[in-house]
PDB file of C-alpha atoms in Angstrom:
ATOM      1  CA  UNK A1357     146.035 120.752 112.587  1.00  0.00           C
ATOM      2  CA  UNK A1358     145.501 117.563 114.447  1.00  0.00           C
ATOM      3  CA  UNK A1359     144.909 114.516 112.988  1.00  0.00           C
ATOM      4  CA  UNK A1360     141.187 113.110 113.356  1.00  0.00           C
ATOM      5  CA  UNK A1361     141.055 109.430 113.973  1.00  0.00           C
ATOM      6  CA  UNK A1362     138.673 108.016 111.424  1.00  0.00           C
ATOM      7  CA  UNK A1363     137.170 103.880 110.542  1.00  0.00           C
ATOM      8  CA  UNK A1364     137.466 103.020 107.167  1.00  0.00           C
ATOM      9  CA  UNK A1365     133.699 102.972 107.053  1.00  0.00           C
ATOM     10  CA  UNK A1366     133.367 106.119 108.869  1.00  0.00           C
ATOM     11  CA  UNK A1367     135.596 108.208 106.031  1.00  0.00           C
ATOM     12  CA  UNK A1368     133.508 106.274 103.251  1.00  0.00           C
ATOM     13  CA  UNK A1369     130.983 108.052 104.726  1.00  0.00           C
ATOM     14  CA  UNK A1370     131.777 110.754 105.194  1.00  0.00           C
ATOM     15  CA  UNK A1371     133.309 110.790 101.488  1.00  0.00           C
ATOM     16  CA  UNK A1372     129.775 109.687 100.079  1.00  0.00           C
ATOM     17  CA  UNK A1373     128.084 112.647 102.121  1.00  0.00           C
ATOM     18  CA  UNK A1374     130.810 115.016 100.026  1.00  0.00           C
ATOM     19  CA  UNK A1375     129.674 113.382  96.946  1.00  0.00           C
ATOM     20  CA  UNK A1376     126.181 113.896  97.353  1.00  0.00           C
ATOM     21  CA  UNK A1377     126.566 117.294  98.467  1.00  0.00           C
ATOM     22  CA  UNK A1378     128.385 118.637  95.962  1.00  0.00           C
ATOM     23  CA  UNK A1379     126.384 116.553  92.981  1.00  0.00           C
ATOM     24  CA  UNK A1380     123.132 116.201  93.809  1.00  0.00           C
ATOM     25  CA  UNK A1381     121.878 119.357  97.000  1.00  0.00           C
ATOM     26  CA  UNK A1382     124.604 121.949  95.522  1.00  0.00           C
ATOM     27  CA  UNK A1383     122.667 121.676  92.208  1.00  0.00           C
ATOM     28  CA  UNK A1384     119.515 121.788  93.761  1.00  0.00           C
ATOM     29  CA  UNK A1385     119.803 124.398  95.738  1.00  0.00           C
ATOM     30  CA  UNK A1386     120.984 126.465  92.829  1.00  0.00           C
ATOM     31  CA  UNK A1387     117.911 125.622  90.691  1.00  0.00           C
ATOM     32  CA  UNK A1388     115.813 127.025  93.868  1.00  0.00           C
ATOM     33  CA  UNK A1389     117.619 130.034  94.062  1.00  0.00           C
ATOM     34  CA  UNK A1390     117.074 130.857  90.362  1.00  0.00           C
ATOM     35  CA  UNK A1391     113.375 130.026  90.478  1.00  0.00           C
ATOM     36  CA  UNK A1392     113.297 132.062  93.507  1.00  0.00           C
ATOM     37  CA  UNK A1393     115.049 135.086  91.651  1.00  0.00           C
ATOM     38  CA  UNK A1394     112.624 134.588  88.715  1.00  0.00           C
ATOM     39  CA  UNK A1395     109.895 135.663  90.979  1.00  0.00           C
ATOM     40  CA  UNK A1396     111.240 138.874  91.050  1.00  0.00           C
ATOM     41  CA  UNK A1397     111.564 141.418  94.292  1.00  0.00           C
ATOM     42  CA  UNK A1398     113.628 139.561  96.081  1.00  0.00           C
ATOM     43  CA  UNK A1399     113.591 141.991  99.304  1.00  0.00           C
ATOM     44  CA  UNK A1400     110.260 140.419 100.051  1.00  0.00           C
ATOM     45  CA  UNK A1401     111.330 136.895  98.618  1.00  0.00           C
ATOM     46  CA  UNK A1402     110.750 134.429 101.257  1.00  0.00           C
ATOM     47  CA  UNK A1403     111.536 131.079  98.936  1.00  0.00           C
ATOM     48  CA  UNK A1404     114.732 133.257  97.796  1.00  0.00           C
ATOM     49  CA  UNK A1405     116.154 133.731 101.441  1.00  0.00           C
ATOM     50  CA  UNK A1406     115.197 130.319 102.532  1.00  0.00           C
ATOM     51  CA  UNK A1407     117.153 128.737  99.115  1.00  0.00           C
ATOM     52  CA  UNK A1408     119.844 130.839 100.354  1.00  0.00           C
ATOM     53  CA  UNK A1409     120.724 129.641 103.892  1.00  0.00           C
ATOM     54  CA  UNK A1410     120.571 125.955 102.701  1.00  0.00           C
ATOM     55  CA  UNK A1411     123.078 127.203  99.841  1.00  0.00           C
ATOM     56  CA  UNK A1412     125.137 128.255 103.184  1.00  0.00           C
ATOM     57  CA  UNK A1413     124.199 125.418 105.509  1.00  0.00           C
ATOM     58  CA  UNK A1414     125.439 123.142 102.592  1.00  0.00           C
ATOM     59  CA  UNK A1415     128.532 125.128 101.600  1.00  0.00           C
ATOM     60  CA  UNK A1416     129.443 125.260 105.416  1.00  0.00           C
ATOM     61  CA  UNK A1417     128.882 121.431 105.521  1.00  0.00           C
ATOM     62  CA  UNK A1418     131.459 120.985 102.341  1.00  0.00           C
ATOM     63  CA  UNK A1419     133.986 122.736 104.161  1.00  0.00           C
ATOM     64  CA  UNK A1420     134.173 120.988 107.372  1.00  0.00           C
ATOM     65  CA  UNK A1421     133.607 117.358 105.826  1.00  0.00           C
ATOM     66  CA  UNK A1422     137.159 118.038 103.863  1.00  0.00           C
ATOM     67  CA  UNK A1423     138.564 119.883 106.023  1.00  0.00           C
ATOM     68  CA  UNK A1424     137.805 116.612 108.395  1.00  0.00           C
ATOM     69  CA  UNK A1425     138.811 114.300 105.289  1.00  0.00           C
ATOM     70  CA  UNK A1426     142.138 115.922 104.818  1.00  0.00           C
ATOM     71  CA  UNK A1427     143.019 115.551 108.788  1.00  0.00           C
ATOM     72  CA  UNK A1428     141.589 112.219 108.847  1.00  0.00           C
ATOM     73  CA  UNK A1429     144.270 109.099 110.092  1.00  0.00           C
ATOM     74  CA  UNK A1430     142.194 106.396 108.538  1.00  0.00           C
ATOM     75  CA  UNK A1431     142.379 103.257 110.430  1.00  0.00           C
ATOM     76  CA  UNK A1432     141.372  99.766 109.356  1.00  0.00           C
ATOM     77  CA  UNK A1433     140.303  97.879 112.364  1.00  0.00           C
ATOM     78  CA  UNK A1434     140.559  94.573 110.839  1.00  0.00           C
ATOM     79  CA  UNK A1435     144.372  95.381 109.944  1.00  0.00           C
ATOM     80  CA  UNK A1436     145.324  96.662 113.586  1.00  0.00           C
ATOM     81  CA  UNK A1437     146.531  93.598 115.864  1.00  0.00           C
ATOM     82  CA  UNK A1438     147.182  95.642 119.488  1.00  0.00           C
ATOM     83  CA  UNK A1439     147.877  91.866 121.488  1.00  0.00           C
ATOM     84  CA  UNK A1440     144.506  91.813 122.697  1.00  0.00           C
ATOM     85  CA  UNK A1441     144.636  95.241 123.743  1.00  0.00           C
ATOM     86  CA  UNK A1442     141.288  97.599 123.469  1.00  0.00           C
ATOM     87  CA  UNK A1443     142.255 100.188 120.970  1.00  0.00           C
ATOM     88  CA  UNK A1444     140.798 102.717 118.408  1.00  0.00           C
ATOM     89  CA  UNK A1445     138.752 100.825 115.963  1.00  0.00           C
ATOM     90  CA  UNK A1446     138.375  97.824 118.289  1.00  0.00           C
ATOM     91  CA  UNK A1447     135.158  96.000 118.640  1.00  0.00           C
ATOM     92  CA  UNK A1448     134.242  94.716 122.903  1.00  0.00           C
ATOM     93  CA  UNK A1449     132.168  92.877 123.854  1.00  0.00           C
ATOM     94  CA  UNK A1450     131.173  93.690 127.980  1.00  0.00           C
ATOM     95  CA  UNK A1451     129.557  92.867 130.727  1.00  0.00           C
ATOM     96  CA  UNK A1452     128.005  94.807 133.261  1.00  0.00           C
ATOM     97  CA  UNK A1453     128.767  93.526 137.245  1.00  0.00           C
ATOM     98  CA  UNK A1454     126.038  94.966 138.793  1.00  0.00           C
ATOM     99  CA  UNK A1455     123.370  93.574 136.208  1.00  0.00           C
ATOM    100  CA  UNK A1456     125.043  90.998 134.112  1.00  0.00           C
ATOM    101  CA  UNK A1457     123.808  93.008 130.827  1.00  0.00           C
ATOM    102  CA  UNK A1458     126.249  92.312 128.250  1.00  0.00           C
ATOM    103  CA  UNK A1459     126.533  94.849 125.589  1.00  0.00           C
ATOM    104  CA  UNK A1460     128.930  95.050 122.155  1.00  0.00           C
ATOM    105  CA  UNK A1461     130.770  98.234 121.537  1.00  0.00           C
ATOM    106  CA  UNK A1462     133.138  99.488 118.694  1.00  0.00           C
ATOM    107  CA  UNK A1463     135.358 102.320 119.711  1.00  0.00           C
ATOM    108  CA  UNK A1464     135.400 104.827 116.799  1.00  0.00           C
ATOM    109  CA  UNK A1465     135.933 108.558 116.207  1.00  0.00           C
ATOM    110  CA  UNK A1466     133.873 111.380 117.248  1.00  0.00           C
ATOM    111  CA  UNK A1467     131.864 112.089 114.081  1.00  0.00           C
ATOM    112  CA  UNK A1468     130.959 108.271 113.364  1.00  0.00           C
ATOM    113  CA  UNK A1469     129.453 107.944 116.910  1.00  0.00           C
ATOM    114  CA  UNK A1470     125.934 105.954 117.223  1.00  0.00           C
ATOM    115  CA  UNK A1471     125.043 104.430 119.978  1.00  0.00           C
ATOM    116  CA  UNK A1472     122.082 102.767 118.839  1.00  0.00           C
ATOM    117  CA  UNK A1473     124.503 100.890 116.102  1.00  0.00           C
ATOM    118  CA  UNK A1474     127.029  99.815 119.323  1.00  0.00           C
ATOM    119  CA  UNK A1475     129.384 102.835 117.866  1.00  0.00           C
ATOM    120  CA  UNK A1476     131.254 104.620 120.782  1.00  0.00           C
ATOM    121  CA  UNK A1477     133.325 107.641 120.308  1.00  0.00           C
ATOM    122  CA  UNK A1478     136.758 107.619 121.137  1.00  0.00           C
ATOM    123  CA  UNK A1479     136.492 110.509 123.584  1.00  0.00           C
ATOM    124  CA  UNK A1480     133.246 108.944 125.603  1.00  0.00           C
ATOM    125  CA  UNK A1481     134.155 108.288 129.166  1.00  0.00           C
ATOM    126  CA  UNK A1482     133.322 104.434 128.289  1.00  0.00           C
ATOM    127  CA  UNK A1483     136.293 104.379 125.397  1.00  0.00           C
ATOM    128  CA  UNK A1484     138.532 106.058 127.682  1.00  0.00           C
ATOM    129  CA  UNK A1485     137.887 103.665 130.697  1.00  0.00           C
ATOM    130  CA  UNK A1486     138.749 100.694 127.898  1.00  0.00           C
ATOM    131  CA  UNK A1487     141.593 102.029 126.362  1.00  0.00           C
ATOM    132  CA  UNK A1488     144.791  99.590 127.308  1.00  0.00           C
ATOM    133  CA  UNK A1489     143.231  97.066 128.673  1.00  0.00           C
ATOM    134  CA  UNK A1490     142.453  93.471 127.742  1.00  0.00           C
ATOM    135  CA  UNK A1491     139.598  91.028 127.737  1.00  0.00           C
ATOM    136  CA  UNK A1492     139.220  89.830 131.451  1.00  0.00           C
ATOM    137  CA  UNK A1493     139.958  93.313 132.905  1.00  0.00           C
ATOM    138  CA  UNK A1494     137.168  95.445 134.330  1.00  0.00           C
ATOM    139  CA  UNK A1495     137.064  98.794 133.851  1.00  0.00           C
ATOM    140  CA  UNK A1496     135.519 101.481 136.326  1.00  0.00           C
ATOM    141  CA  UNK A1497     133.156 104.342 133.890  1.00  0.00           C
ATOM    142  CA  UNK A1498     131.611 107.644 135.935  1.00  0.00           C
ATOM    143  CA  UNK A1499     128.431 107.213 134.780  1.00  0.00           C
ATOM    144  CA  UNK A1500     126.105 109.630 136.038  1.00  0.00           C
ATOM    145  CA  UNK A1501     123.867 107.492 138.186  1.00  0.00           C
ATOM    146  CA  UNK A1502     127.692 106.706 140.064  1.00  0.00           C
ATOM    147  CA  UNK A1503     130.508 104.361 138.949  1.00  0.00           C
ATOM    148  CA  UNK A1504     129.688 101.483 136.556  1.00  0.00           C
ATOM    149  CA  UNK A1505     131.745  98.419 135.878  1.00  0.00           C
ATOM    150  CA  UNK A1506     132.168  96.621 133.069  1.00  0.00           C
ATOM    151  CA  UNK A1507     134.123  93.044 132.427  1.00  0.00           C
ATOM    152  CA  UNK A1508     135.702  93.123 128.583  1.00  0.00           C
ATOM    153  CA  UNK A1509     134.599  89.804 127.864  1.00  0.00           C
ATOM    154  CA  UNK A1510     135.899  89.578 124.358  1.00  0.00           C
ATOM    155  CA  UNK A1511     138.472  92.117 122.041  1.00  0.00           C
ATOM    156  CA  UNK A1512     138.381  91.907 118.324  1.00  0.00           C
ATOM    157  CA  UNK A1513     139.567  93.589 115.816  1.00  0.00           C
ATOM    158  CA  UNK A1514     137.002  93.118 112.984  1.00  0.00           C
TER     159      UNK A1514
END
């Protein structure tokens, strides 16, 4: 299995997500599903079948968070020092040539993605463009309104 590149935030996370899953919805869910049996037929039981999928949505959910957790290389960004050079965890601050926008981006894995929070994944055409290179090097993303290009102003590893 490969490894899954992870933020130290990200697998907190995801690691408080397992908590609550298996503490506080597991338990819930199995309360429903004996109510819903109490009610008797359950052929016709529409609570009982709906208490059951989230039993399987949030079994399903269980699985896959530590199955991720168990693959996860967690990386600190704050402890990586790359020379200046955009990496995995690495926080860039860019600017756009053709508008002069300037926008702040950390490059993290797939499952911690948010844009709105300036949280790229590490498989985004923008990450891959950045990867390697250093601040005062423009990189060329295929955007799909045509090729964008960005300055890195600034590389930190915070």
């Amino acid at each position: 299995m490969a490894t899954i590149p992870l933020t130290k935030r990200g697998a907190e996370k995801l690691k408080e997500e397992l908590h609550r899953l298996k503490t506080v919805e597991r338990h819930a869910v199995i309360n429903a599903i004996s109510e819903a049996r109490a009610q008797g037929d359950l052929s016709e039981n529409a609570e009982y079948e709906a208490a059951k999928d989230k039993q399987g949505f949030i079994e399903g959910r269980i699985l896959e968070i530590e199955g991720k957790l168990a693959a996860a290389q967690v990386i600190d960004p704050a402890s990586v020092d790359a020379g200046g050079k955009v990496v995995f965890g690495t926080t860039v601050d860019l600017e756009e040539e053709a508008s002069g926008n300037e926008v702040t981006y950390q490059i993290v894995g797939d499952d911690e993605a948010d844009l709105k929070q300036g949280l790229i994944s590490i498989s985004s055409p923008i990450a891959r463009a950045l990867i390697g290179k250093e601040a005062g090097d423009v990189a060329e993303v295929q955007a799909p309104g045509g090729i964008k290009r960005y300055e890195i102003v600034d590389v930190r590893y915070v």
